[in-house]
CSV table of C-alpha atoms and ligand atoms in Angstrom, one decimal:
chain,number,residue,atom,x,y,z
A,1,UNK,CA,39.8,12.9,-18.3
A,2,UNK,CA,36.4,11.6,-19.4
A,3,UNK,CA,35.4,8.4,-17.5
A,4,UNK,CA,32.9,5.8,-18.4
A,5,UNK,CA,31.4,5.8,-14.9
A,6,UNK,CA,31.5,8.5,-12.2
A,7,UNK,CA,32.1,7.8,-8.5
A,8,UNK,CA,29.3,7.5,-6.0
A,9,UNK,CA,30.5,9.3,-2.9
A,10,UNK,CA,28.6,9.1,0.4
A,11,UNK,CA,29.3,11.7,3.1
A,12,UNK,CA,27.9,10.8,6.5
A,13,UNK,CA,28.4,11.9,10.0
A,14,UNK,CA,26.4,13.0,13.0
A,15,UNK,CA,24.0,15.8,12.7
A,16,UNK,CA,25.8,19.1,13.2
A,17,UNK,CA,29.3,17.8,12.5
A,18,UNK,CA,29.5,20.1,9.4
A,19,UNK,CA,28.6,17.9,6.4
A,20,UNK,CA,26.7,20.7,4.7
A,21,UNK,CA,29.4,23.3,5.4
A,22,UNK,CA,32.2,21.1,4.2
A,23,UNK,CA,30.2,20.1,1.1
A,24,UNK,CA,29.6,23.7,0.2
A,25,UNK,CA,33.3,24.4,0.6
A,26,UNK,CA,34.1,21.4,-1.7
A,27,UNK,CA,31.6,22.6,-4.4
A,28,UNK,CA,33.3,26.0,-4.4
A,29,UNK,CA,36.7,24.5,-5.4
A,30,UNK,CA,37.8,24.7,-9.0
A,31,UNK,CA,40.0,21.6,-9.0
A,32,UNK,CA,37.2,19.1,-8.2
A,33,UNK,CA,33.9,18.6,-10.0
A,34,UNK,CA,31.0,16.9,-8.1
A,35,UNK,CA,27.3,16.8,-8.6
A,36,UNK,CA,25.1,17.0,-5.6
A,37,UNK,CA,22.2,14.6,-5.1
A,38,UNK,CA,19.4,16.6,-3.6
A,39,UNK,CA,17.5,14.6,-1.0
A,40,UNK,CA,13.9,14.4,-0.3
A,41,UNK,CA,12.5,15.0,3.2
A,42,UNK,CA,9.3,15.4,5.1
A,43,UNK,CA,10.8,17.8,7.6
A,44,UNK,CA,9.8,21.5,7.5
A,45,UNK,CA,12.2,23.8,5.7
A,46,UNK,CA,14.6,25.8,8.0
A,47,UNK,CA,14.8,29.6,7.5
A,48,UNK,CA,16.5,30.2,4.2
A,49,UNK,CA,16.2,26.7,2.8
A,50,UNK,CA,14.7,26.4,-0.7
A,51,UNK,CA,12.7,23.6,-2.2
A,52,UNK,CA,14.7,21.9,-5.0
A,53,UNK,CA,18.0,23.4,-3.8
A,54,UNK,CA,18.5,22.3,-0.2
A,55,UNK,CA,15.9,19.5,-0.3
A,56,UNK,CA,12.8,18.4,-2.1
A,57,UNK,CA,10.3,19.1,0.7
A,58,UNK,CA,7.4,16.7,0.4
A,59,UNK,CA,4.5,15.4,2.5
A,60,UNK,CA,4.6,12.0,4.2
A,61,UNK,CA,2.0,10.7,1.8
A,62,UNK,CA,4.1,11.7,-1.2
A,63,UNK,CA,7.2,10.2,0.3
A,64,UNK,CA,5.5,6.9,1.1
A,65,UNK,CA,4.2,6.8,-2.5
A,66,UNK,CA,7.7,7.1,-3.8
A,67,UNK,CA,8.9,4.4,-1.5
A,68,UNK,CA,6.2,2.1,-2.9
A,69,UNK,CA,7.2,3.0,-6.5
A,70,UNK,CA,10.9,2.1,-5.7
A,71,UNK,CA,12.0,5.6,-6.7
A,72,UNK,CA,14.3,6.0,-3.8
A,73,UNK,CA,17.8,4.5,-3.8
A,74,UNK,CA,17.6,4.5,0.0
A,75,UNK,CA,15.5,6.1,2.7
A,76,UNK,CA,15.4,6.3,6.5
A,77,UNK,CA,13.4,7.8,9.3
A,78,UNK,CA,15.6,10.2,11.3
A,79,UNK,CA,14.3,11.9,14.5
A,80,UNK,CA,10.7,11.8,13.3
A,81,UNK,CA,11.1,12.7,9.6
A,82,UNK,CA,11.7,10.7,6.4
A,83,UNK,CA,14.8,11.4,4.3
A,84,UNK,CA,15.6,9.7,1.0
A,85,UNK,CA,17.7,9.8,-2.2
A,86,UNK,CA,15.9,9.9,-5.6
A,87,UNK,CA,17.4,7.1,-7.5
A,88,UNK,CA,17.1,8.3,-11.1
A,89,UNK,CA,19.4,11.3,-10.6
A,90,UNK,CA,22.1,9.2,-9.0
A,91,UNK,CA,22.1,6.5,-11.7
A,92,UNK,CA,22.0,9.0,-14.6
A,93,UNK,CA,24.8,11.1,-13.1
A,94,UNK,CA,27.1,8.1,-12.6
A,95,UNK,CA,26.3,6.6,-16.0
A,96,UNK,CA,27.2,10.0,-17.6
A,97,UNK,CA,30.7,9.7,-16.1
A,98,UNK,CA,30.2,12.4,-13.5
A,99,UNK,CA,30.9,12.0,-9.7
A,100,UNK,CA,27.9,12.3,-7.4
A,101,UNK,CA,27.9,13.2,-3.7
A,102,UNK,CA,25.2,12.0,-1.3
A,103,UNK,CA,25.1,13.7,2.1
A,104,UNK,CA,23.1,11.2,4.1
A,105,UNK,CA,22.9,9.5,7.6
A,106,UNK,CA,24.2,6.1,8.4
A,107,UNK,CA,21.1,3.8,8.0
A,108,UNK,CA,20.7,5.2,4.4
A,109,UNK,CA,24.4,4.9,3.8
A,110,UNK,CA,24.3,1.2,4.7
A,111,UNK,CA,21.5,0.6,2.2
A,112,UNK,CA,23.5,2.4,-0.5
A,113,UNK,CA,26.5,0.1,0.3
A,114,UNK,CA,24.3,-2.9,-0.5
A,115,UNK,CA,23.5,-1.6,-4.0
A,116,UNK,CA,26.8,0.2,-4.7
A,117,UNK,CA,29.6,-1.6,-2.8
A,118,UNK,CA,32.0,0.2,-5.2
A,119,UNK,CA,31.0,3.6,-3.7
A,120,UNK,CA,33.3,5.7,-1.7
A,121,UNK,CA,32.0,5.9,1.9
A,122,UNK,CA,33.3,8.8,4.0
A,123,UNK,CA,32.4,9.5,7.7
A,124,UNK,CA,33.0,13.0,9.0
A,125,UNK,CA,33.7,13.2,12.8
A,126,UNK,CA,33.8,16.2,15.1
A,127,UNK,CA,36.9,16.9,17.3
A,128,UNK,CA,34.8,16.0,20.4
A,129,UNK,CA,31.1,15.4,21.4
A,130,UNK,CA,31.1,18.7,23.3
A,131,UNK,CA,32.2,20.5,20.1
A,132,UNK,CA,29.4,18.7,18.2
A,133,UNK,CA,26.8,19.9,20.7
A,134,UNK,CA,28.2,23.5,20.4
A,135,UNK,CA,27.9,23.3,16.7
A,136,UNK,CA,24.3,22.2,16.7
A,137,UNK,CA,23.4,24.7,19.4
A,138,UNK,CA,25.3,27.4,17.6
A,139,UNK,CA,23.4,26.8,14.3
A,140,UNK,CA,20.2,27.8,16.2
A,141,UNK,CA,17.8,25.8,14.1
A,142,UNK,CA,16.7,23.1,16.5
A,143,UNK,CA,14.8,23.0,19.8
A,144,UNK,CA,16.4,21.7,22.9
A,145,UNK,CA,14.4,18.4,22.6
A,146,UNK,CA,15.6,17.9,19.0
A,147,UNK,CA,19.2,18.7,20.0
A,148,UNK,CA,19.0,16.0,22.7
A,149,UNK,CA,17.6,13.4,20.2
A,150,UNK,CA,20.2,14.3,17.6
A,151,UNK,CA,23.0,13.9,20.2
A,152,UNK,CA,21.7,10.5,21.2
A,153,UNK,CA,21.6,9.5,17.5
A,154,UNK,CA,25.2,10.8,17.1
A,155,UNK,CA,26.5,8.3,19.6
A,156,UNK,CA,24.7,5.4,17.7
A,157,UNK,CA,26.0,6.7,14.4
A,158,UNK,CA,29.6,7.0,15.6
A,159,UNK,CA,29.4,3.3,16.6
A,160,UNK,CA,29.0,2.5,12.9
A,161,UNK,CA,31.9,4.5,11.5
A,162,UNK,CA,33.9,1.3,11.1
A,163,UNK,CA,31.7,0.4,8.2
A,164,UNK,CA,33.1,3.4,6.2
A,165,UNK,CA,36.1,3.4,3.9
A,166,UNK,CA,37.4,6.7,5.3
A,167,UNK,CA,37.0,8.7,8.6
A,168,UNK,CA,37.7,12.4,8.2
A,169,UNK,CA,37.9,14.8,11.1
A,170,UNK,CA,36.2,18.2,10.6
A,171,UNK,CA,38.4,20.3,12.8
A,172,UNK,CA,38.7,23.2,10.4
A,173,UNK,CA,36.4,23.3,7.3
A,174,UNK,CA,39.4,24.0,5.0
A,175,UNK,CA,41.3,21.0,6.3
A,176,UNK,CA,38.3,18.6,6.1
A,177,UNK,CA,37.6,19.8,2.6
A,178,UNK,CA,41.2,19.2,1.5
A,179,UNK,CA,41.2,15.7,3.0
A,180,UNK,CA,38.0,14.8,1.1
A,181,UNK,CA,39.5,16.2,-2.1
A,182,UNK,CA,42.6,14.0,-1.6
A,183,UNK,CA,40.4,10.9,-1.1
A,184,UNK,CA,38.4,11.6,-4.3
A,185,UNK,CA,41.6,12.2,-6.3
A,186,UNK,CA,43.3,9.1,-5.0
A,187,UNK,CA,40.2,6.9,-5.6
A,188,UNK,CA,40.2,8.2,-9.2
A,189,UNK,CA,43.9,7.4,-9.7
A,190,UNK,CA,43.5,3.9,-8.2
A,191,UNK,CA,40.5,3.0,-10.4
A,192,UNK,CA,42.1,4.4,-13.5
A,193,UNK,CA,45.2,2.3,-12.8
A,194,UNK,CA,43.2,-0.9,-12.3
A,195,UNK,CA,41.1,-0.2,-15.4
A,196,UNK,CA,44.3,0.3,-17.5
A,197,UNK,CA,45.9,-2.9,-16.1
A,198,UNK,CA,42.7,-4.9,-16.7
A,199,UNK,CA,42.5,-3.6,-20.3
A,200,UNK,CA,46.1,-4.5,-21.0
A,201,UNK,CA,45.7,-8.0,-19.5
A,202,UNK,CA,42.5,-8.8,-21.3
A,203,UNK,CA,43.2,-7.4,-24.7
A,204,UNK,CA,43.3,-10.1,-27.4
A,205,UNK,CA,46.8,-10.4,-28.9
B,301,ATP,N1,35.0,23.0,11.2
B,301,ATP,C1,34.0,23.7,11.8
B,301,ATP,N2,34.4,24.5,12.9
B,301,ATP,C2,33.4,25.2,13.5
B,301,ATP,N3,32.1,25.2,13.2
B,301,ATP,C3,31.7,24.5,12.1
B,301,ATP,C4,32.7,23.7,11.4
B,301,ATP,N4,32.0,23.0,10.4
B,301,ATP,C5,30.7,23.4,10.5
B,301,ATP,N5,30.5,24.3,11.5
B,301,ATP,C6,29.3,24.9,12.0
B,301,ATP,O1,28.5,23.8,12.6
B,301,ATP,C7,27.1,24.0,12.4
B,301,ATP,C8,26.5,22.8,11.8
B,301,ATP,O2,27.1,22.6,10.4
B,301,ATP,P1,26.2,21.9,9.3
B,301,ATP,O3,24.8,22.5,9.2
B,301,ATP,O4,27.1,22.0,8.1
B,301,ATP,O5,26.2,20.4,9.8
B,301,ATP,P2,25.5,19.1,9.2
B,301,ATP,O6,26.4,18.0,9.5
B,301,ATP,O7,25.3,19.4,7.7
B,301,ATP,O8,24.2,19.0,10.0
B,301,ATP,P3,22.8,18.2,9.6
B,301,ATP,O9,23.2,16.8,9.4
B,301,ATP,O10,22.0,18.4,10.8
B,301,ATP,O11,22.2,18.9,8.4
B,301,ATP,C9,27.0,25.2,11.5
B,301,ATP,O12,26.6,26.4,12.3
B,301,ATP,C10,28.4,25.4,10.9
B,301,ATP,O13,28.7,26.8,10.6
B,302,LIG,N1,19.2,8.5,4.8
B,302,LIG,C1,19.2,9.8,4.4
B,302,LIG,N2,19.6,10.7,5.2
B,302,LIG,C2,19.6,12.0,4.8
B,302,LIG,C3,19.2,12.3,3.5
B,302,LIG,N3,19.3,13.7,3.4
B,302,LIG,C4,19.8,14.1,4.5
B,302,LIG,N4,20.0,13.1,5.4
B,302,LIG,C5,20.5,13.2,6.8
B,302,LIG,O1,19.5,13.4,7.7
B,302,LIG,C6,20.0,14.0,8.9
B,302,LIG,C7,19.2,15.2,9.3
B,302,LIG,O2,19.3,16.2,8.3
B,302,LIG,P1,18.8,17.7,8.6
B,302,LIG,O3,18.9,18.5,7.3
B,302,LIG,O4,17.4,17.6,9.0
B,302,LIG,O5,19.7,18.3,9.7
B,302,LIG,C8,21.5,14.4,8.5
B,302,LIG,O6,22.4,13.4,9.0
B,302,LIG,C9,21.5,14.3,7.0
B,302,LIG,O7,22.7,14.0,6.4
B,302,LIG,C10,18.8,11.3,2.6
B,302,LIG,O8,18.5,11.5,1.5
B,302,LIG,N5,18.8,10.0,3.1
């Protein structure tokens, strides 16, 4: 069904919970079509990460210039690096009737909520904090210092999960992916039903 406006879906959760892994699983499914909002960051690329695919990797100067020019929908400093969402892509995608997914941390998500309260806000949680630590360590991309800082941030982020519309456990990737798919499908059904009712109640006789 072609919709007038797409959904803005925000996926947050502590670093290492599996947002990227679950997102990739979601994007490989045939019964759901989402567009991914590629973020901008000042952090160094990890091995295998590609500019323009995983992130737009930019200098701090460039990032600060984009903040000044209001070209970011939201931005935040996370463990020493800037991260932000280019606004044009998000607006254009929604206006074209397609759903867009933002994978961002909580400070940024709260900024998006101010501008797009009609968004769908999903918080991904690990089965436990020790499992979260094992996942970050197992990924092998961060130093012990960074892992410590990210675990500290995780506790602060979990305190804010009440602000989200949905909390989804990432126990198994397949289960988490199916839960998110069900949320998106039910949000579509709900909004289509409200739009239909609104139309029928406001049509001139
Ligand atoms: N359900 C799961 N069970 C076990 N391991 C998982 C699960 N989901 C993800 N992982 C593993 O956890 C590690 C972190 O996953 P991922 O990089 O997707 O997390 P993230 O939330 O995107 O992290 P960041 O916010 O730091 O980018 C990866 O090694 C991934 O393979
Ligand atoms: N506020 C924003 N947070 C973002 C954005 N893109 C990614 N992120 C989040 O940052 C942390 C760290 O990411 P990593 O790739 O360095 O591990 C993680 O929680 C991401 O979800 C963004 O555009 N805005």
